[in-house]
Each structure stands twice: as structure tokens, then as C-alpha cells.
């Protein structure tokens, strides 16, 4: 099946859908595919930027070191 026919079939089937959750899910998939965020998450973006700054400043520790300290602290 070529892509144009496949898209047309999807559109026809979508016109028969009345489930709000399904419609929102499809919209979110389309937004994601087009590089849009369905819900802008500034807190997430800020957290990522903070983590990147901390990494650049050397204010991070390797995972192995953190886990070793964690195990030592909570050892029975």
C-alpha cells in the first residue's frame, strides 16, 4: 500500500472515532512526530538545564560512587 492511500484510510477511520481519549492520544502522537510538545513542561526543562550546568561545573558524582555510598549507608 502506498503512503497516500494509507493516510487516506487512516483519515477515514479517524472520522468515525468519538472516543475523546483516543483522539487526544492521536493528537499527542502527531504533535510529538512534528516536534511539538503536547504540554510544555517548563519545570522539566529547568531541571534538565540545571543538571547540565552542574555537569559542566563538575558538581556531579559517578553513579557507581553514589551506589557504593548508598549500599554502605543502608547495609544491614
C-alpha atoms as an extended CHARMM CRD file, in Angstrom:
* protein
*
        76  EXT
         1         1  UNK       CA              0.0000000000        0.0000000000        0.0000000000  PROA      1               0.0000000000
         2         2  UNK       CA              1.4130000000        3.4060000000       -0.8220000000  PROA      2               0.0000000000
         3         3  UNK       CA              1.6270000000        6.0740000000        1.8510000000  PROA      3               0.0000000000
         4         4  UNK       CA             -1.0600000000        8.3170000000        0.3350000000  PROA      4               0.0000000000
         5         5  UNK       CA             -3.6240000000        5.5310000000        0.3640000000  PROA      5               0.0000000000
         6         6  UNK       CA             -2.6230000000        4.5330000000        3.8680000000  PROA      6               0.0000000000
         7         7  UNK       CA             -3.0290000000        8.1110000000        5.1190000000  PROA      7               0.0000000000
         8         8  UNK       CA             -6.4460000000        8.3830000000        3.4470000000  PROA      8               0.0000000000
         9         9  UNK       CA             -7.5740000000        5.1360000000        5.0880000000  PROA      9               0.0000000000
        10        10  UNK       CA             -6.4420000000        6.4040000000        8.4900000000  PROA      10              0.0000000000
        11        11  UNK       CA             -8.2950000000        9.6950000000        7.9610000000  PROA      11              0.0000000000
        12        12  UNK       CA            -11.4910000000        7.8760000000        7.0150000000  PROA      12              0.0000000000
        13        13  UNK       CA            -11.2590000000        5.6230000000       10.0720000000  PROA      13              0.0000000000
        14        14  UNK       CA            -10.4290000000        8.5720000000       12.3360000000  PROA      14              0.0000000000
        15        15  UNK       CA            -13.5970000000       10.3710000000       11.2140000000  PROA      15              0.0000000000
        16        16  UNK       CA            -15.5780000000        7.5010000000       12.7570000000  PROA      16              0.0000000000
        17        17  UNK       CA            -13.8910000000        7.8180000000       16.1610000000  PROA      17              0.0000000000
        18        18  UNK       CA            -15.6850000000        9.6260000000       19.0040000000  PROA      18              0.0000000000
        19        19  UNK       CA            -13.5370000000        8.4930000000       21.9400000000  PROA      19              0.0000000000
        20        20  UNK       CA            -12.0110000000       11.6460000000       23.4830000000  PROA      20              0.0000000000
        21        21  UNK       CA             -9.0590000000        9.7790000000       24.9870000000  PROA      21              0.0000000000
        22        22  UNK       CA             -8.1880000000        8.1630000000       21.6740000000  PROA      22              0.0000000000
        23        23  UNK       CA             -8.4800000000       11.4710000000       19.8410000000  PROA      23              0.0000000000
        24        24  UNK       CA             -6.1830000000       13.1700000000       22.3850000000  PROA      24              0.0000000000
        25        25  UNK       CA             -3.7060000000       10.3000000000       22.1870000000  PROA      25              0.0000000000
        26        26  UNK       CA             -3.5650000000       10.5330000000       18.3920000000  PROA      26              0.0000000000
        27        27  UNK       CA             -3.1660000000       14.3160000000       18.5880000000  PROA      27              0.0000000000
        28        28  UNK       CA             -0.2940000000       13.8870000000       21.0710000000  PROA      28              0.0000000000
        29        29  UNK       CA              1.3750000000       11.3770000000       18.7340000000  PROA      29              0.0000000000
        30        30  UNK       CA              1.0580000000       13.7920000000       15.8230000000  PROA      30              0.0000000000
        31        31  UNK       CA              2.3830000000       16.6790000000       17.9310000000  PROA      31              0.0000000000
        32        32  UNK       CA              5.3350000000       14.5380000000       19.0220000000  PROA      32              0.0000000000
        33        33  UNK       CA              6.0600000000       13.4690000000       15.4550000000  PROA      33              0.0000000000
        34        34  UNK       CA              6.0370000000       17.0940000000       14.3490000000  PROA      34              0.0000000000
        35        35  UNK       CA              8.4040000000       18.1120000000       17.1320000000  PROA      35              0.0000000000
        36        36  UNK       CA              5.7990000000       19.8580000000       19.2450000000  PROA      36              0.0000000000
        37        37  UNK       CA              5.2740000000       19.2960000000       22.9080000000  PROA      37              0.0000000000
        38        38  UNK       CA              1.6810000000       18.4650000000       23.7900000000  PROA      38              0.0000000000
        39        39  UNK       CA              2.1150000000       20.1200000000       27.1910000000  PROA      39              0.0000000000
        40        40  UNK       CA              5.0300000000       22.4920000000       27.7100000000  PROA      40              0.0000000000
        41        41  UNK       CA              6.8740000000       21.4060000000       30.8310000000  PROA      41              0.0000000000
        42        42  UNK       CA              8.9960000000       24.3220000000       31.9690000000  PROA      42              0.0000000000
        43        43  UNK       CA              9.8210000000       22.6110000000       35.2720000000  PROA      43              0.0000000000
        44        44  UNK       CA             11.2920000000       19.6670000000       33.3660000000  PROA      44              0.0000000000
        45        45  UNK       CA             13.2370000000       21.9730000000       31.0470000000  PROA      45              0.0000000000
        46        46  UNK       CA             14.5890000000       23.9340000000       34.0250000000  PROA      46              0.0000000000
        47        47  UNK       CA             15.5990000000       20.7200000000       35.7740000000  PROA      47              0.0000000000
        48        48  UNK       CA             17.4460000000       19.4810000000       32.6950000000  PROA      48              0.0000000000
        49        49  UNK       CA             19.2520000000       22.8120000000       32.2930000000  PROA      49              0.0000000000
        50        50  UNK       CA             20.2180000000       22.7810000000       35.9980000000  PROA      50              0.0000000000
        51        51  UNK       CA             21.6220000000       19.2610000000       35.6280000000  PROA      51              0.0000000000
        52        52  UNK       CA             23.6110000000       20.2400000000       32.5460000000  PROA      52              0.0000000000
        53        53  UNK       CA             25.0790000000       23.2500000000       34.3840000000  PROA      53              0.0000000000
        54        54  UNK       CA             26.0180000000       21.0330000000       37.3370000000  PROA      54              0.0000000000
        55        55  UNK       CA             27.7360000000       18.5910000000       34.9880000000  PROA      55              0.0000000000
        56        56  UNK       CA             29.6870000000       21.4080000000       33.3110000000  PROA      56              0.0000000000
        57        57  UNK       CA             30.7590000000       22.6990000000       36.7460000000  PROA      57              0.0000000000
        58        58  UNK       CA             31.8930000000       19.2260000000       37.8070000000  PROA      58              0.0000000000
        59        59  UNK       CA             29.3280000000       19.0920000000       40.6020000000  PROA      59              0.0000000000
        60        60  UNK       CA             28.3000000000       15.5100000000       39.8630000000  PROA      60              0.0000000000
        61        61  UNK       CA             29.4850000000       12.1080000000       41.0480000000  PROA      61              0.0000000000
        62        62  UNK       CA             29.6800000000        8.8690000000       39.0980000000  PROA      62              0.0000000000
        63        63  UNK       CA             26.7280000000        6.5160000000       39.5270000000  PROA      63              0.0000000000
        64        64  UNK       CA             28.9920000000        3.7510000000       40.8440000000  PROA      64              0.0000000000
        65        65  UNK       CA             30.2530000000        6.0070000000       43.6370000000  PROA      65              0.0000000000
        66        66  UNK       CA             26.7450000000        7.0590000000       44.6810000000  PROA      66              0.0000000000
        67        67  UNK       CA             25.5460000000        3.4430000000       44.7390000000  PROA      67              0.0000000000
        68        68  UNK       CA             28.5530000000        2.3660000000       46.8070000000  PROA      68              0.0000000000
        69        69  UNK       CA             27.7880000000        5.0840000000       49.3760000000  PROA      69              0.0000000000
        70        70  UNK       CA             24.0990000000        4.1920000000       49.3320000000  PROA      70              0.0000000000
        71        71  UNK       CA             24.7920000000        0.4970000000       49.9830000000  PROA      71              0.0000000000
        72        72  UNK       CA             27.2310000000        1.3170000000       52.7770000000  PROA      72              0.0000000000
        73        73  UNK       CA             24.7240000000        3.6280000000       54.4590000000  PROA      73              0.0000000000
        74        74  UNK       CA             21.8320000000        1.1510000000       54.3230000000  PROA      74              0.0000000000
        75        75  UNK       CA             23.7270000000       -2.0860000000       54.8840000000  PROA      75              0.0000000000
        76        76  UNK       CA             22.0630000000       -4.4000000000       57.3880000000  PROA      76              0.0000000000
